Amino acid sequence: MTQDIFAALRARAVEAMRNLLPDLPEEAFARVQMEPPRDLTHGDMATNAALVVAKPARQPPPKLAAALAERLAALPEVESAAPAGPGFVNLRLREGFLRAQVPAILAAGEGYGDSTLGAGRRVDVEYVSANPTGPMHVGHCRGAVVGDALANLLGKAGWDVTKEYYINDAGAQVLALAHAAYWRYLQALGTKLTEEEYAQSIQGGLQYRGDYLVPVGEALRARYGESLAEPGGMPAGPSHWLDTVRDVTVELMMQAIREDLAALGVRQDVFVSERALVAAGKLEEAEALLAARGLIYHGVLEPPKGKTLDDWEPREQELFRATQFGDEVDRPLRKSDGSGTYFANDIANHLHKIERGFSELVHVWGADHGGYVKRMQAAVAALSDGKVSLDVVLAQIVHVVKDGQPVRMSKRAGTYVTLRDLIDEVGRDAVRFTMLTRKSDAQMEFDLDKVVEQSRENPVFYVQYAHARCRSVLRGAGDPTAADLAAAPLESLADPAELALIRRLTAWPRTVEAAATAREPHRIAFFSMTWRATFMYCGTRAARTRPCDSFGGMNRKPQGPGWPWWLRRRRSSARASR
RNA sequence: GUCCUCGUAGCUCAGCCGGAUAGAGCACCAGAUUCCUAAUCUGGGGGCCGUGGGUUCGAAUCCCGCCGAGGACACCA
């Protein structure tokens, strides 16, 4: 039994059409929709069934619409049905049927809107996956929120969801991090070296100078004493310490990242280490698989166009035939030193996912990785023989604004805003909600002042306030249970605004499904905002005398008898003053 | 040069994988509110949906060209 009355009425419409046109194949009905009409004066629902079926049935849409309307009007749920426009059928539902949704919704509780859309499908949602080279900053925030919200959304829509974090702990960045942590370790031992002397001694210089590594140095000293250094806190050869320091540092960084994520309400199920995958031979396994399918060869790529590379030179590389799967060029898998490229390691990562039995993979990436999507989809298609899908949701950069000024992200200038700073300043809920008030691939400004402002300009506050007011209403009613409410006489829900609120709530299940299908969690935030408007409109005096549309506003053209109450009043007072 | 993401009201953005007269918030103007929190509500003005074609009963939505913004373009992650 579906909770979605739109789906239920759609089934009724299809059934009616099938009876009218018994000879039509089942596919003819696939595109039939039942949805809320844009203009609420048209009714509660509208279906395009007659339009869709007209062509295969070889009958004019208006004729079919009239016949369909007649049948739908006879349904117990339906107050009236009328053909309209080029072949739509508009339905108006009986108020009793709408009211009956209330106990159903109350009975479902938080499970209201749960869907079986993704039933039987396992999806892996990978998000954040920040390099473990430092604390989370605001740049990571949007991806974390979008990914987490999307994973929750898919779970509500019936998918079996795994939340995953891919730890990029195999590249040069992590080596640089280890050197930086080692410096803090030497400092903890009381080395006489200066920072610059140390920086000059390592290739690429000292890259991570933030003091967040100081505790790591202390921890290394606590665990290993002086054993990782020469006497006097002088650096030892990397072979003596590099693996140890790197592992400990990554471990501690990941611990900090997990804490930051927890503060944001994000808890991922699986943390996959790039290094561990490589060490386990996943890269070779993936290569062998691709090679067996004839998708690997050695060749020389053209130099990239439109961009001059000083050090470019023709070089033979091991290449993956990504072009066979829609990518622009074939992609290299091995660096000149023989180790895997980031892409190759990521292929190993995806093989690992496929082997764990996921049928769908979802990633949330920063928009600057947009150019990477096609090759990864190509790889997944190649590895899974086209059986596993990869969807990538791109999250655009967030520009942080404070006091009307953009906050520049600079570690050196000390204006580096950590995720924790942000949460401490404006609160977890405000951060999460605000990040979802835009489509994820749209650029967004995050105004630190506005999200804590208790005003109409702040959608976070708007929605929170509506919730507070709900509680207030319940408190005023003596804190009834859901069962108490369900047993209450429904006939008193007669105001147009109250019925509008019920209509709004009946759209929740389809909103969940549509948002999950589109992988767009922001739609849930928008639903909250429209729901809020509809709710707040209830109880206003205007609500009792004029109809209300789905957004809580009133219809442009007032319908129904009589003047709006304030016009009545103005007229009478004008008469009185005369 | 190629690819990706975009272009909708003055501003910030929705628009439910093709539907009827394109919406909201903010801003502006004009009003309401003895009543669950004035932390609210209502009305109004305001848009060639970047642009030119195409697909069809029907396009903001799908396809192609162009203009404009941002991003990515061998051994960085």
XYZ file of C-alpha atoms (C1' of nucleotides) in Angstrom:
655
model
C 0.000 0.000 0.000
C 1.618 3.164 -1.147
C 1.604 6.288 0.954
C 1.707 8.354 -2.176
C -1.799 9.365 -3.133
C -0.503 10.670 -6.447
C 0.814 7.225 -7.301
C -2.469 5.728 -6.126
C -4.572 8.001 -8.310
C -2.209 7.504 -11.211
C -2.854 3.785 -10.940
C -6.578 4.508 -10.983
C -6.210 6.625 -14.104
C -4.159 3.969 -15.871
C -6.709 1.351 -14.903
C -9.502 3.484 -16.305
C -7.638 4.041 -19.570
C -6.909 0.362 -19.843
C -10.607 -0.404 -19.549
C -11.411 2.204 -22.142
C -8.767 0.939 -24.535
C -8.302 -2.789 -23.862
C -6.317 -3.338 -27.041
C -3.434 -1.020 -26.180
C -0.120 -2.539 -25.134
C 1.044 -1.894 -21.608
C 3.931 0.345 -22.745
C 1.417 2.901 -23.958
C 0.684 3.819 -20.358
C 4.272 4.136 -19.186
C 4.434 7.882 -19.586
C 1.187 8.598 -17.792
C 1.694 11.063 -14.989
C -0.419 12.260 -12.104
C 0.920 15.410 -10.571
C -0.059 18.604 -8.869
C -1.058 21.165 -11.478
C 0.874 24.362 -11.575
C -2.200 26.439 -11.188
C -4.017 25.222 -8.124
C -7.305 26.604 -9.385
C -7.246 23.674 -11.781
C -7.705 21.244 -8.954
C -5.629 18.984 -6.765
C -4.170 16.730 -9.403
C -3.844 16.598 -13.138
C -3.078 13.745 -15.479
C -1.746 13.712 -19.000
C -3.077 10.194 -19.602
C -5.296 11.129 -22.513
C -2.505 13.043 -24.230
C 0.004 10.259 -23.869
C -2.322 7.539 -25.035
C -3.923 9.478 -27.879
C -1.358 8.603 -30.490
C -1.216 4.824 -30.050
C -4.984 4.770 -29.579
C -5.425 6.881 -32.725
C -8.085 8.959 -31.064
C -8.199 12.687 -30.376
C -7.006 13.630 -26.876
C -10.067 15.706 -25.906
C -12.363 12.787 -26.587
C -10.273 10.447 -24.475
C -9.965 13.069 -21.763
C -13.733 13.419 -21.561
C -14.181 9.666 -21.248
C -11.448 9.429 -18.651
C -12.857 12.305 -16.646
C -16.206 10.591 -16.513
C -14.678 7.448 -15.062
C -12.423 9.228 -12.611
C -15.324 11.331 -11.347
C -16.992 8.129 -10.216
C -14.124 7.241 -7.863
C -14.799 7.557 -4.155
C -11.716 9.720 -3.630
C -12.710 12.192 -6.286
C -15.020 15.143 -5.880
C -14.950 16.117 -9.522
C -12.974 15.495 -12.685
C -12.945 17.620 -15.773
C -11.169 17.564 -19.105
C -9.121 20.675 -19.727
C -6.713 22.231 -22.147
C -5.363 20.046 -24.920
C -6.297 16.843 -23.144
C -5.540 17.030 -19.459
C -7.914 15.778 -16.852
C -8.081 17.785 -13.667
C -9.154 16.156 -10.453
C -10.511 17.704 -7.346
C -10.311 15.406 -4.355
C -12.993 15.011 -1.749
C -12.179 16.850 1.431
C -12.960 13.715 3.375
C -10.298 11.851 1.424
C -7.766 14.588 2.109
C -8.590 14.584 5.813
C -8.212 10.828 5.891
C -4.568 11.323 4.987
C -3.924 12.870 8.365
C -4.271 9.711 10.486
C -2.323 7.818 7.818
C 0.523 10.304 8.035
C 0.428 10.274 11.823
C 0.531 6.493 11.850
C 3.540 6.457 9.544
C 5.347 8.991 11.716
C 8.926 9.516 10.633
C 8.436 6.678 8.212
C 6.067 8.825 6.197
C 7.539 9.151 2.721
C 9.676 6.039 3.010
C 9.853 4.539 -0.426
C 10.658 1.236 -2.024
C 12.039 2.967 -5.091
C 15.571 1.722 -4.504
C 14.618 -1.595 -2.956
C 17.028 -4.369 -3.709
C 19.752 -2.004 -4.855
C 22.965 -1.388 -2.996
C 24.529 2.010 -3.461
C 27.888 3.268 -2.280
C 28.023 6.995 -1.645
C 31.548 8.327 -1.432
C 32.032 11.860 -0.200
C 34.447 14.212 1.533
C 37.521 12.085 0.798
C 39.717 15.052 1.688
C 43.458 14.508 1.781
C 44.413 13.620 5.337
C 46.914 16.452 5.417
C 45.161 18.780 7.806
C 41.933 19.720 9.495
C 38.759 20.071 7.484
C 38.156 23.553 6.186
C 35.023 25.181 4.844
C 35.891 24.120 1.329
C 35.187 20.536 2.303
C 31.968 21.409 3.970
C 29.568 21.482 1.088
C 30.606 18.127 -0.280
C 30.292 16.627 3.175
C 26.802 17.952 3.686
C 25.568 17.187 0.196
C 26.987 13.684 0.324
C 25.588 12.927 3.735
C 22.173 14.343 2.909
C 22.097 12.460 -0.364
C 23.043 9.203 1.332
C 20.294 9.702 3.906
C 17.864 10.549 1.158
C 18.673 7.414 -0.807
C 18.237 5.428 2.366
C 14.779 6.882 2.864
C 13.941 6.067 -0.738
C 14.739 2.419 -0.153
C 18.339 1.947 -1.238
C 20.744 -0.039 0.870
C 23.319 2.687 1.438
C 26.968 2.582 2.410
C 28.641 5.886 3.273
C 32.268 5.840 2.296
C 35.393 7.941 2.680
C 38.352 7.304 0.405
C 41.592 8.237 2.108
C 44.117 9.653 -0.341
C 47.104 8.494 1.625
C 49.346 7.237 -1.151
C 50.545 10.317 -2.959
C 53.300 12.871 -2.712
C 51.162 15.077 -0.501
C 51.209 12.521 2.238
C 54.974 12.230 2.022
C 55.236 15.980 2.365
C 52.942 15.732 5.346
C 55.173 13.107 6.927
C 58.184 15.364 6.547
C 56.295 18.215 8.136
C 55.189 16.031 11.031
C 58.744 14.807 11.432
C 59.849 18.404 11.845
C 57.403 18.807 14.705
C 58.755 15.609 16.174
C 62.308 16.956 16.029
C 61.100 20.115 17.686
C 59.494 18.068 20.404
C 62.880 16.480 20.961
C 64.455 19.927 21.267
C 66.377 20.002 18.012
C 68.797 22.834 17.389
C 67.885 23.004 13.718
C 65.939 26.013 12.547
C 62.818 25.571 10.513
C 64.514 26.963 7.421
C 67.482 24.656 7.765
C 65.146 21.725 7.963
C 63.021 22.982 5.092
C 66.086 23.155 2.862
C 67.063 19.648 3.699
C 63.956 18.071 2.192
C 62.853 17.919 -1.372
C 60.032 20.292 -2.174
C 60.535 22.208 1.051
C 58.446 22.188 4.185
C 54.894 22.320 2.913
C 52.646 21.990 5.924
C 53.673 24.547 8.497
C 50.417 24.818 10.401
C 50.716 24.291 14.133
C 48.087 21.561 14.002
C 51.001 19.178 13.529
C 52.577 20.136 16.863
C 50.471 17.609 18.784
C 51.442 15.010 16.218
C 55.117 15.666 16.954
C 54.378 15.316 20.646
C 52.518 12.095 20.075
C 55.422 10.696 18.087
C 57.822 11.561 20.874
C 55.496 10.004 23.433
C 55.219 6.806 21.450
C 58.709 6.404 20.112
C 60.927 8.531 22.329
C 64.089 9.499 20.484
C 64.272 6.300 18.486
C 63.256 7.913 15.211
C 66.009 10.525 15.241
C 69.713 10.939 15.663
C 70.986 12.172 19.029
C 70.227 15.813 19.765
C 67.056 15.796 17.777
C 68.895 15.706 14.473
C 67.114 14.150 11.499
C 67.770 10.531 10.686
C 67.549 8.975 7.245
C 63.961 8.630 6.003
C 64.234 4.850 5.887
C 64.398 4.902 9.675
C 61.210 6.772 10.236
C 59.209 7.621 7.126
C 56.738 4.730 7.168
C 56.146 5.059 10.869
C 55.724 8.805 10.884
C 53.484 8.756 7.855
C 51.218 6.082 9.291
C 50.922 7.754 12.656
C 50.321 11.162 11.125
C 47.647 9.939 8.750
C 46.015 8.071 11.587
C 45.918 11.159 13.764
C 44.765 13.389 10.920
C 41.968 10.983 10.101
C 40.975 10.948 13.719
C 40.731 14.731 13.672
C 38.787 14.651 10.417
C 36.346 12.150 11.840
C 35.803 14.392 14.826
C 35.192 17.363 12.579
C 32.746 15.351 10.521
C 31.011 14.143 13.654
C 30.557 17.756 14.690
C 28.804 18.237 11.398
C 26.625 15.212 12.056
C 28.402 13.143 9.427
C 29.313 9.556 10.260
C 30.593 7.411 7.452
C 30.482 3.633 7.491
C 33.632 2.762 5.607
C 37.048 4.378 5.332
C 39.065 2.957 2.485
C 42.790 3.593 2.357
C 44.358 4.159 -1.038
C 47.666 2.818 0.278
C 46.032 -0.304 1.602
C 44.363 -0.967 -1.733
C 47.666 -0.596 -3.564
C 49.452 -2.747 -1.019
C 46.809 -5.416 -1.458
C 47.533 -5.540 -5.174
C 44.226 -4.115 -6.284
C 45.924 -2.003 -8.905
C 47.511 -5.005 -10.574
C 44.242 -6.858 -10.307
C 42.414 -4.047 -12.076
C 45.107 -3.847 -14.727
C 44.897 -7.545 -15.371
C 41.148 -7.332 -15.700
C 41.332 -4.464 -18.151
C 44.169 -6.063 -20.073
C 42.149 -9.261 -20.428
C 39.464 -7.182 -22.092
C 41.975 -5.609 -24.423
C 41.605 -2.188 -22.895
C 45.241 -1.496 -22.092
C 48.055 -0.613 -24.495
C 51.295 1.302 -24.602
C 51.347 4.481 -26.616
C 52.202 8.151 -26.807
C 49.585 10.818 -26.194
C 49.269 14.045 -28.114
C 50.393 17.104 -26.181
C 47.429 18.903 -24.616
C 46.151 21.774 -26.703
C 45.522 25.305 -25.603
C 47.935 24.991 -22.748
C 51.684 25.177 -23.071
C 53.658 22.781 -20.979
C 57.344 23.627 -20.843
C 58.431 20.197 -19.826
C 56.205 18.249 -22.165
C 57.908 15.551 -24.144
C 56.571 12.576 -26.064
C 56.685 9.575 -23.807
C 55.365 6.114 -24.126
C 52.888 5.293 -21.383
C 50.613 2.545 -20.293
C 47.174 3.718 -21.366
C 43.589 2.764 -20.664
C 41.262 2.888 -23.657
C 38.863 5.371 -22.078
C 37.846 6.588 -25.536
C 35.949 3.349 -26.034
C 33.627 4.497 -23.272
C 33.061 8.078 -24.312
C 36.111 9.837 -22.888
C 38.094 12.283 -25.026
C 41.501 10.678 -24.754
C 42.972 7.495 -23.422
C 44.328 7.884 -19.920
C 47.720 6.986 -18.439
C 47.891 4.474 -15.617
C 51.545 4.542 -14.596
C 53.902 7.309 -13.691
C 57.431 7.272 -15.042
C 58.660 5.834 -11.749
C 56.350 2.862 -12.272
C 53.880 3.664 -9.527
C 50.216 4.108 -10.343
C 48.735 7.438 -11.301
C 45.999 8.806 -9.118
C 43.566 7.622 -11.750
C 44.990 4.104 -11.718
C 44.721 3.928 -7.946
C 41.190 5.211 -8.168
C 40.410 2.463 -10.642
C 41.590 0.048 -7.971
C 39.299 1.817 -5.538
C 36.351 1.344 -7.862
C 37.191 -2.270 -8.518
C 37.095 -2.696 -4.772
C 33.616 -1.186 -4.679
C 32.383 -3.335 -7.543
C 33.743 -6.443 -5.857
C 31.799 -5.595 -2.747
C 28.605 -5.945 -4.766
C 27.295 -2.435 -5.244
C 25.061 -1.931 -8.229
C 25.253 1.828 -8.077
C 28.081 4.154 -7.163
C 27.630 7.797 -6.288
C 30.376 10.332 -5.685
C 30.291 13.874 -4.515
C 33.223 15.834 -5.884
C 34.298 19.425 -5.995
C 33.459 21.102 -9.266
C 37.157 21.431 -10.042
C 37.171 17.667 -10.568
C 34.509 17.872 -13.247
C 37.020 16.969 -15.923
C 37.632 13.697 -14.179
C 34.092 12.367 -14.411
C 34.148 10.822 -17.847
C 37.298 8.817 -17.372
C 36.056 7.416 -14.092
C 32.718 6.472 -15.593
C 34.633 4.871 -18.420
C 36.664 2.866 -15.950
C 33.619 1.715 -14.013
C 31.864 0.701 -17.220
C 34.953 -1.231 -18.295
C 35.462 -2.946 -14.939
C 31.837 -3.910 -14.430
C 31.036 -4.674 -18.037
C 28.481 -1.894 -17.956
C 26.560 -3.412 -15.064
C 27.433 -0.821 -12.432
C 26.559 2.850 -12.756
C 28.587 5.760 -11.496
C 26.879 9.067 -10.825
C 28.951 12.065 -9.916
C 27.393 14.990 -8.105
C 29.514 18.098 -8.422
C 29.576 20.579 -5.595
C 30.563 24.111 -6.473
C 32.862 26.253 -4.440
C 31.390 28.048 -1.469
C 32.432 31.646 -1.016
C 32.454 32.558 2.635
C 31.427 36.105 3.407
C 31.685 37.958 6.682
C 30.814 41.587 7.331
C 30.050 41.889 3.656
C 33.607 40.943 2.734
C 34.755 37.711 1.116
C 36.851 35.625 3.474
C 39.989 34.618 1.654
C 41.158 31.126 2.292
C 44.812 31.440 3.070
C 46.781 29.311 5.465
C 49.646 31.763 5.569
C 47.519 34.838 6.136
C 45.813 33.091 9.024
C 42.367 33.538 7.482
C 42.018 29.826 6.980
C 38.545 28.947 8.165
C 38.256 25.448 9.524
C 35.063 23.493 9.404
C 35.096 23.481 13.173
C 35.292 27.265 13.302
C 32.316 27.461 11.035
C 30.240 25.032 13.072
C 31.176 26.745 16.313
C 30.167 30.072 14.902
C 26.825 29.312 13.306
C 25.808 25.840 14.470
C 25.564 22.487 12.788
C 21.972 22.745 11.630
C 22.491 26.130 10.050
C 25.546 24.877 8.210
C 23.821 21.782 6.922
C 20.617 23.476 5.922
C 22.276 26.426 4.260
C 24.481 24.173 2.191
C 21.304 22.611 0.822
C 19.507 25.793 -0.101
C 21.137 25.806 -3.521
C 21.502 23.167 -6.136
C 24.886 21.645 -5.451
C 26.356 22.556 -8.809
C 25.461 26.215 -8.399
C 27.938 28.589 -6.866
C 26.965 29.816 -3.484
C 27.750 32.516 -1.035
C 27.820 31.594 2.642
C 27.231 34.703 4.681
C 28.372 34.069 8.246
C 26.271 36.919 9.520
C 23.074 35.976 7.746
C 22.858 32.339 8.749
C 22.656 33.266 12.415
C 20.384 36.216 11.845
C 16.918 35.700 13.216
C 15.135 37.278 10.324
C 13.116 36.626 7.263
C 16.231 36.725 5.157
C 17.406 33.530 6.755
C 15.697 30.345 5.544
C 17.343 28.329 8.308
C 15.664 30.396 10.915
C 12.429 30.418 8.960
C 12.166 26.664 9.032
C 13.375 26.336 12.612
C 10.830 28.847 13.706
C 8.018 26.974 12.000
C 9.083 23.884 13.892
C 9.160 25.807 17.150
C 5.694 27.009 16.415
C 4.493 23.475 15.746
C 5.748 22.531 19.174
C 4.041 25.548 20.611
C 0.730 24.496 19.105
C 1.135 20.997 20.478
C 2.073 22.365 23.878
C -1.039 24.503 23.822
C -3.069 21.394 23.114
C -1.613 19.568 26.103
C 1.081 17.597 24.259
C -1.125 15.004 22.588
C 0.372 11.814 21.225
C 0.151 10.905 17.567
C -2.616 8.476 18.476
C -4.550 11.224 20.269
C -4.285 13.396 17.203
C -5.290 10.639 14.842
C -8.379 10.024 16.940
C -9.385 13.662 16.980
C -12.428 14.676 14.946
C -11.112 15.417 11.498
C -14.114 17.454 10.415
C -12.686 20.465 12.202
C -9.958 20.592 9.597
C -12.066 22.651 7.278
C -10.159 25.867 6.642
C -8.825 26.187 3.133
C -5.393 26.743 4.619
C -5.615 23.574 6.678
C -6.625 21.576 3.650
C -3.788 23.213 1.749
C -1.400 22.027 4.435
C -2.687 18.478 4.038
C -2.238 18.746 0.275
C 1.285 19.963 0.832
C 2.052 17.003 3.073
C 0.676 14.545 0.533
C 3.380 15.721 -1.861
C 6.114 14.549 0.519
C 6.436 10.953 -0.735
C 6.784 12.000 -4.357
C 9.234 14.712 -3.368
C 11.435 12.125 -1.684
C 11.376 9.878 -4.721
C 12.016 12.668 -7.191
C 14.890 14.058 -5.138
C 16.454 10.619 -4.757
C 16.135 9.857 -8.447
C 17.695 13.144 -9.420
C 20.313 12.871 -6.664
C 19.345 16.338 -5.556
C 19.023 16.639 -1.784
C 18.413 20.368 -2.019
C 14.866 19.580 -3.026
C 14.217 18.435 0.523
C 15.327 21.794 1.842
C 13.034 23.498 -0.632
C 10.189 21.282 0.444
C 10.808 22.385 4.029
C 10.608 25.984 3.001
C 7.374 25.622 1.088
C 5.903 23.498 3.840
C 6.854 26.178 6.307
C 5.060 28.833 4.305
C 1.919 26.735 4.077
C 1.968 26.017 7.780
C 2.582 29.576 8.854
C -0.313 30.662 6.719
C -2.654 28.472 8.735
C -4.206 30.312 11.584
C -3.989 33.673 9.958
C -7.327 35.283 9.589
C -7.006 35.608 5.844
C -6.623 31.867 5.627
C -10.181 31.340 6.742
C -11.752 33.379 4.032
C -9.670 32.838 0.942
C -8.176 29.829 -0.772
C -4.543 29.133 -0.444
C -2.154 27.771 -3.026
C 0.536 25.253 -2.404
C 3.148 27.824 -1.555
C 1.094 29.373 1.155
C 0.296 32.405 -0.869
C -3.171 33.167 -2.009
C -4.381 32.703 -5.500
C -4.068 35.629 -7.759
C -7.703 35.530 -8.687
C -9.858 35.211 -5.610
C -12.565 32.661 -6.046
C -15.602 31.759 -4.079
C -18.396 34.036 -2.935
C -18.063 37.347 -1.271
C -15.364 39.885 -0.780
C -12.185 39.285 1.142
C -12.818 40.123 4.709
C -10.621 43.184 4.850
C -12.334 44.667 1.848
C -15.660 44.094 3.540
C -14.354 45.805 6.574
C -12.897 48.736 4.718
C -16.172 49.269 2.952
C -18.184 49.167 6.097
C -15.833 51.441 7.952
C -15.858 53.811 5.013
C -19.606 53.848 5.191
C -19.544 54.385 8.909
C -17.227 57.334 8.658
C -19.366 58.966 6.085
C 41.620 24.290 -29.181
C 38.666 20.170 -26.459
C 35.496 18.882 -22.525
C 32.474 19.880 -18.015
C 28.910 22.967 -15.136
C 25.929 27.017 -15.888
C 22.872 31.494 -18.175
C 15.141 32.191 -15.603
C 12.177 39.137 -12.083
C 16.544 44.593 -9.843
C 19.305 40.618 -6.434
C 19.721 35.190 -4.723
C 17.645 31.044 -6.788
C 13.428 26.992 -7.698
C 10.971 24.865 -11.802
C 9.319 17.821 -9.961
C 14.101 13.407 -16.094
C 8.424 17.552 -22.496
C 2.740 19.993 -20.315
C -2.031 24.477 -19.463
C -1.354 31.950 -18.218
C 6.918 30.411 -15.855
C 7.325 30.550 -9.568
C 9.493 31.677 -4.479
C 12.546 34.571 -1.213
C 14.905 39.288 -0.772
C 14.429 44.382 -2.313
C 10.516 48.211 -3.630
C 5.301 50.085 -3.045
C 0.535 49.474 -0.523
C -2.134 47.060 3.474
C -3.602 43.590 7.771
C -2.925 41.572 12.621
C -8.399 41.922 20.145
C -6.728 35.008 17.792
C -1.419 28.924 18.466
C 5.070 33.995 19.375
C 4.480 40.984 15.178
C 10.336 35.814 14.696
C 3.493 36.658 11.129
C 0.259 37.440 6.948
C -1.920 39.756 2.239
C -1.991 42.672 -2.331
C 0.872 45.198 -6.322
C 4.546 46.397 -9.954
C 8.453 43.698 -12.268
C 10.701 38.253 -16.903
C 11.376 37.534 -25.584
C 13.454 31.769 -19.428
C 21.254 34.476 -22.928
C 20.509 34.053 -28.462
C 19.249 31.670 -33.396
C 17.454 27.245 -35.353
C 15.479 22.032 -34.876
C 12.450 17.745 -32.821
C 6.170 17.671 -31.791
C -0.071 18.229 -30.429
C 3.166 21.249 -26.748
C 10.001 23.344 -25.182
C 12.552 27.204 -19.603
C 12.991 21.696 -19.949
C 15.344 17.462 -25.243
C 19.042 18.185 -29.851
C 22.511 21.545 -32.814
C 24.985 26.451 -33.708
C 26.444 31.117 -31.538
C 27.318 34.699 -27.309
C 28.642 35.171 -22.145
C 30.396 33.293 -16.909
C 33.118 29.699 -14.041
C 36.027 25.212 -14.001
C 39.149 21.155 -15.994
C 42.485 19.678 -19.730
C 49.893 13.856 -19.925
C 53.852 10.935 -15.179
C 48.855 16.680 -9.265
C 45.763 14.676 -5.996
